[in-house]
XYZ file of C-alpha atoms in Angstrom:
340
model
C -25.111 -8.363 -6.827
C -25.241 -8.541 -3.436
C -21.759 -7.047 -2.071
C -22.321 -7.099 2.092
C -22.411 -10.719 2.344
C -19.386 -11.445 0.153
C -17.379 -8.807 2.653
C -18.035 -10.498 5.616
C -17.094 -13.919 4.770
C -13.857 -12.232 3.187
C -13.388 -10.883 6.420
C -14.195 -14.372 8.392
C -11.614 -16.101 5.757
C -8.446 -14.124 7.943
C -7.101 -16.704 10.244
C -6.695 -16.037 14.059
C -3.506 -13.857 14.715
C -0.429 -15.577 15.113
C 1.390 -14.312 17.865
C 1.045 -11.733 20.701
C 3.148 -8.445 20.200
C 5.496 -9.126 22.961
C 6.045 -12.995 21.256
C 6.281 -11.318 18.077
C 8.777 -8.945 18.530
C 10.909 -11.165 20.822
C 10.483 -14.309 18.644
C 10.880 -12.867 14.899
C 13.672 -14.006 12.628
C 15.395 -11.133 10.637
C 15.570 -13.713 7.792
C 11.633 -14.589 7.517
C 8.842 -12.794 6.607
C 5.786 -11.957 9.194
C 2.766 -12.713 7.743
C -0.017 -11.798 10.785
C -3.489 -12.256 9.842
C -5.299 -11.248 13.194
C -8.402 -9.378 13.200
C -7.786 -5.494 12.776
C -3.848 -5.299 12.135
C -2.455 -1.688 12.069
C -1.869 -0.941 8.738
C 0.303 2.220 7.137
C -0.682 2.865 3.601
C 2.245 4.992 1.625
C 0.722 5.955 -2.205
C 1.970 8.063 -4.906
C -1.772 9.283 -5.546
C -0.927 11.073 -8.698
C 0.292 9.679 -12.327
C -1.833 6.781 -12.275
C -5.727 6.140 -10.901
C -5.267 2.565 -9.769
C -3.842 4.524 -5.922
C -6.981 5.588 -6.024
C -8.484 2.269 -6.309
C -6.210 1.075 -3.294
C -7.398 3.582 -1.179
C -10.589 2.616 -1.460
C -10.115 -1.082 -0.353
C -7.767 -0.144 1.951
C -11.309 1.983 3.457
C -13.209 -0.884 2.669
C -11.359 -3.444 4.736
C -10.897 -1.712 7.418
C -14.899 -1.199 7.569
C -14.902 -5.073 7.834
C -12.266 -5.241 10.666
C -9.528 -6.871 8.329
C -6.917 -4.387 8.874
C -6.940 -0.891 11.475
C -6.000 1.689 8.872
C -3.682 3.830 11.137
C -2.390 6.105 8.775
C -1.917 7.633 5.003
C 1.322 8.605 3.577
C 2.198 10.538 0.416
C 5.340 9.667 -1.428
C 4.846 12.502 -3.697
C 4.005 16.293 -3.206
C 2.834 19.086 -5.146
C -0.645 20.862 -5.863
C -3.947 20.194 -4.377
C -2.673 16.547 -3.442
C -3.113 16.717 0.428
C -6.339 18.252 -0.023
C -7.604 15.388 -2.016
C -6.168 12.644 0.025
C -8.581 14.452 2.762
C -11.349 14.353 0.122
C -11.247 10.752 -0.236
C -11.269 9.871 3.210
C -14.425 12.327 4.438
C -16.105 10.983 1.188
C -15.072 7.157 2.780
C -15.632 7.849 6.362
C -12.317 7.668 7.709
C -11.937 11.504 9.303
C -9.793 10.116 11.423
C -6.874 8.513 9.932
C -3.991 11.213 9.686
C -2.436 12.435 6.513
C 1.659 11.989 5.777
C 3.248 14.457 3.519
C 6.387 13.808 2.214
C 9.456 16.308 2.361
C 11.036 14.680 -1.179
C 10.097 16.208 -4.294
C 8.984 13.133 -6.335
C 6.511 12.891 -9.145
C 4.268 15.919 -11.007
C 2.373 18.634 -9.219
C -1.184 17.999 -10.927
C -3.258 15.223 -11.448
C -6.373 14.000 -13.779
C -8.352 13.569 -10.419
C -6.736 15.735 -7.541
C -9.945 18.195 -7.665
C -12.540 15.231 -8.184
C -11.204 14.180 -4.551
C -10.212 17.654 -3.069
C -13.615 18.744 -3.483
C -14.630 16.966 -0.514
C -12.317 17.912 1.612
C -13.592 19.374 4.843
C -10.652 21.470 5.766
C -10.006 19.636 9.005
C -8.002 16.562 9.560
C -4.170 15.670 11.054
C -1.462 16.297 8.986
C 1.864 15.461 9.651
C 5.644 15.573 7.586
C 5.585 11.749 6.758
C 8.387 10.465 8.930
C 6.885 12.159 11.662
C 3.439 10.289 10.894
C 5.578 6.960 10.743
C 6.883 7.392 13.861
C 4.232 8.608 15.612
C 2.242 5.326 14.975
C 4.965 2.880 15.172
C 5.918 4.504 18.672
C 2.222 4.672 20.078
C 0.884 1.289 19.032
C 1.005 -2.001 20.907
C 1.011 -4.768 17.652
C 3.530 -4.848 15.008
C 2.221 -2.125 12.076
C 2.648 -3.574 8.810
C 3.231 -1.056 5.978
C 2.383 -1.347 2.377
C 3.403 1.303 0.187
C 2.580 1.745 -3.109
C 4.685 4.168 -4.562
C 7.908 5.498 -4.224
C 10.006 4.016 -1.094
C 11.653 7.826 -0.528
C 8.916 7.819 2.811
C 11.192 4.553 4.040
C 14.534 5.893 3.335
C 13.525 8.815 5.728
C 11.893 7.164 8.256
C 15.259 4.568 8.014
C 17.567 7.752 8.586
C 15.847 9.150 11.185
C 16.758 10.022 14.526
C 14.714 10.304 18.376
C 12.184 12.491 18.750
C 9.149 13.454 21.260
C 7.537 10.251 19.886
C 10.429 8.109 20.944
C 14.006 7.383 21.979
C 15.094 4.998 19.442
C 16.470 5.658 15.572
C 14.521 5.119 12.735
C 15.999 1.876 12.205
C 15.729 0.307 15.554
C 11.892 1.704 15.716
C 11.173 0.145 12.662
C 13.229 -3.174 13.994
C 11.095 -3.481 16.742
C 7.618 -2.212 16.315
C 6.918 -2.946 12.150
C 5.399 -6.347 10.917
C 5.889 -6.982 7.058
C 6.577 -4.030 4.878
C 4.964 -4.689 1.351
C 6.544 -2.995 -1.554
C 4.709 -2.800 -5.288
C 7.039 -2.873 -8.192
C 9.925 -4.347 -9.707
C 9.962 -6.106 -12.953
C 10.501 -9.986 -12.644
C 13.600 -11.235 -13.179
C 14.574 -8.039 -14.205
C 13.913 -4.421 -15.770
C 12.586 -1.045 -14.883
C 9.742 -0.094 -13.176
C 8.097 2.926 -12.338
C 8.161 2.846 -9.167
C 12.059 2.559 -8.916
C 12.874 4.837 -11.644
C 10.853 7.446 -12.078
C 12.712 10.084 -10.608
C 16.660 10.481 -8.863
C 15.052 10.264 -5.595
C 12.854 6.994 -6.166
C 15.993 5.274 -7.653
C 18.219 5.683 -4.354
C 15.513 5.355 -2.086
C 14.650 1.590 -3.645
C 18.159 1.031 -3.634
C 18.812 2.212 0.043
C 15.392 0.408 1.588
C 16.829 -2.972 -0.532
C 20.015 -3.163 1.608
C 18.949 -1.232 5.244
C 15.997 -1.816 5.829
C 16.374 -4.821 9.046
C 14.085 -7.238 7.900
C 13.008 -9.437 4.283
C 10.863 -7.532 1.819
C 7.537 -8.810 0.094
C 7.612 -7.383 -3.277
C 4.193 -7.520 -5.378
C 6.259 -7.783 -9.107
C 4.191 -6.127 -11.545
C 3.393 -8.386 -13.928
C 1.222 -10.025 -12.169
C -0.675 -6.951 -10.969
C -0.360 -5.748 -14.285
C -2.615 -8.616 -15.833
C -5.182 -8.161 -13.546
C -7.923 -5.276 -13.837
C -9.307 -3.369 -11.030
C -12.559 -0.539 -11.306
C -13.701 -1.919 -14.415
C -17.155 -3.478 -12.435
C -17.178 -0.473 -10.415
C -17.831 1.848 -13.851
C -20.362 -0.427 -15.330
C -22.456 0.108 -12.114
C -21.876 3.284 -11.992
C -23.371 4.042 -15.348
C -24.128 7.572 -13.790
C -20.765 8.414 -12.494
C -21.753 9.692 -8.986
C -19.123 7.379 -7.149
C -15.642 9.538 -6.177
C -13.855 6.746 -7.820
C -15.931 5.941 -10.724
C -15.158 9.865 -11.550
C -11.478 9.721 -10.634
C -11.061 6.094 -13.210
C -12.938 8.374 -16.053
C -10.828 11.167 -15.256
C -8.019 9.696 -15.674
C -9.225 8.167 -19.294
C -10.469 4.866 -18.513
C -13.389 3.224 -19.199
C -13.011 -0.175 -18.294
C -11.514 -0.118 -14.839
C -7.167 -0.244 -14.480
C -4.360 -2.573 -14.017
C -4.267 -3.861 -10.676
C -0.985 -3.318 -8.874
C -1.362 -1.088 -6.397
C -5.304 -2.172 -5.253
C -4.264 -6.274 -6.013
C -0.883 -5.487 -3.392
C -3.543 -3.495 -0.519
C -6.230 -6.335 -0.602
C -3.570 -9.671 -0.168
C -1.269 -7.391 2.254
C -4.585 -7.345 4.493
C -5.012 -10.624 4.385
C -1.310 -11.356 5.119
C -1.138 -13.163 1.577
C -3.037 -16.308 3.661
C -5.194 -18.859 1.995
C -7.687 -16.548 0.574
C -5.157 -14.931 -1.739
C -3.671 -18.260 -3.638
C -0.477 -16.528 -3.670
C 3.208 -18.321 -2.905
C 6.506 -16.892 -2.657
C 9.794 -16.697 -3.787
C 13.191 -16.181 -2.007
C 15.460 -13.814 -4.031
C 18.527 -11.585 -3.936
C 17.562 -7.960 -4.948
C 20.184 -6.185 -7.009
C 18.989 -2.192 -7.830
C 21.382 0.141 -10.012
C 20.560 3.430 -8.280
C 21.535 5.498 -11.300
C 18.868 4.037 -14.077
C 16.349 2.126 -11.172
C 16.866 -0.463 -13.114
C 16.247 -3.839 -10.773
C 17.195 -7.772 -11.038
C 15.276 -10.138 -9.317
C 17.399 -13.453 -8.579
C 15.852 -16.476 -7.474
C 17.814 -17.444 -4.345
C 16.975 -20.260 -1.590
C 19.311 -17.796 1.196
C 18.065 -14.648 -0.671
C 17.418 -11.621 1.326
C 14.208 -10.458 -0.193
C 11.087 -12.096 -1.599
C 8.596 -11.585 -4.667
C 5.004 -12.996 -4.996
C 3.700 -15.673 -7.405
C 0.139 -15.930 -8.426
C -2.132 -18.880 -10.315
C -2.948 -17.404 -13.596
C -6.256 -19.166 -13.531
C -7.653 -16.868 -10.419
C -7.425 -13.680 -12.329
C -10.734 -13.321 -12.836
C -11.152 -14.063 -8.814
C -9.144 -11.311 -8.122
C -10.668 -8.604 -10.467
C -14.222 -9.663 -9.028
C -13.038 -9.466 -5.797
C -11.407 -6.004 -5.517
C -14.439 -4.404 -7.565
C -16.944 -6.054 -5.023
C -14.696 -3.777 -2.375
C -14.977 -0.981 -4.749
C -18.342 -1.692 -4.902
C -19.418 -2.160 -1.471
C -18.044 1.938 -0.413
C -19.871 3.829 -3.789
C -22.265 5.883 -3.590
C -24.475 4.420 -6.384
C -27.935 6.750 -5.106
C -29.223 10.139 -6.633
């Protein structure tokens, strides 16, 4: 298969931005989302690299897209600490040729301390790189840049609920919730279950559950959630494995580390690929207005279909699942390293 071509007219697909920084900050409505869809858009990427492989999967588009000038990848944030985990976020970005983009480590203790893959990744790790305290790499970038950064976070919200809460620094003058008012586009968030139940994301530890339900009501403008039964139909890394038959690829190791041998579900690498393209036409994804109701003792969320609701959630065609899963593995696909 020829991948290169099939990246660049992905990357053509984007429509032409929308609005200049200055209109978009002046002219947004706190009750609308902000899809922007112009070339290179800052992007913040917040993962809970760790219990599950399909993070690792994100990553990886996240790199990919960003080679083909679809989103600026301005930053990496943990939402979980513990173990070699920093080390192998640096892995996976020497191994992808990003160097550059700075590291976030979170202060909250969420999730485990190991992980099926951490030394796959970590043993590329040069040793090097910028690593900041998370809400001190959110800042930093939202301060500095001169577009609206969208942020898409994969994980555990705990990241948001600190950067919400936080006060001025050397970075800038303004709160954490008046930075984020005025310099961050869309914030995408994976998980919830539709209309209602527990997931993962929400619940999986005391800190996750108050931090979904604290973002859900503070944070100063709408939501996009990606619900996750619809990225948990689709299948991501699957392709990637079966032409990788050797295993030399950093994520072909890390999906049969973790004990798969037929790629993932999709939810966090299915959110990172339609967040870059600002859910537009290319994605065949529509939206729903909704009230968000989170208990923050169980993480247990409701979903309610609203036409003044505060939030919204994703819908997808069932019939382009199988456009979907070929497109994220082509992304995998295009960043192996499939040579001896």
């Amino acid at each position: 298969m020829n991948i290169k071509p099939f990246i660049i007219i992905m990357a053509l697909c984007a429509l032409p931005g929308c609005r200049t920084q200055r209109a978009a900050q002046s002219a947004r409505r706190a009750d609308t989302l902000c899809l922007r869809s112009e070339r290179h858009k800052p992007v913040i990427l917040d993962v809970d690299m760790c219990t599950d492989v399909d993070d690792v999967c994100a990553l990886r588009i996240a790199t990919a897209l960003d080679d083909a000038g679809v989103i600026s990848l301005r930053g990496v944030a943990y939402s979980v600490r513990g173990g070699n985990n920093i080390e192998a976020m640096r892995g996976m970005l020497v191994y992808d040729g990003k160097r550059r983009v700075p590291i976030g480590r979170t202060a909250v203790p969420n999730g485990p301390e190991t992980s099926p893959y951490w030394d796959i990744l970590a043993a590329y790790n040069d040793g090097r790189g910028r690593v900041y305290d998370a809400v001190t790499l959110y800042r930093r970038i939202l301060a500095s840049s001169k577009r609206p950064v969208d942020i898409i976070t994969t994980g555990y919200v705990s990241n948001l609920e600190a950067l919400i809460k936080s006060g001025p620094d050397k970075y800038s003058p303004l709160s954490g919730e008046e930075l984020v008012r005025r310099r961050c586009g869309q914030l995408y968030v994976v998980g919830g279950s539709y209309p209602e139940g527990r997931d993962n994301n929400f619940f999986f530890t005391e800190n996750a559950r108050h931090a979904i339900w604290y973002i859900t009501r503070h944070w100063p403008a709408p939501i996009l959630f990606f619900r996750n039964d619809i990225g948990g139909r689709l299948r991501c890394g699957g392709g990637l494995q079966r032409a990788d038959t050797a295993r030399r690829d950093i994520v072909t190791r890390s999906l049969w580390a973790f004990g798969t041998a037929d790629g993932r579900n999709a939810w966090d690498p299915f959110a990172v690929w339609a967040a870059a393209y600002s859910c537009g036409p290319i994605t065949r994804l529509g939206f729903k207005r909704v009230d968000v109701e989170i208990d923050p003792a169980t993480g247990r969320n409701r979903f309610a279909d609203s036409p003044t609701g505060r939030h919204f959630v994703i819908t997808a065609p069932a019939d382009a699942d199988a456009y979907y899963n070929h497109t994220m593995d082509s992304l995998l696909i295009v960043k192996a390293r499939l040579g001896k």
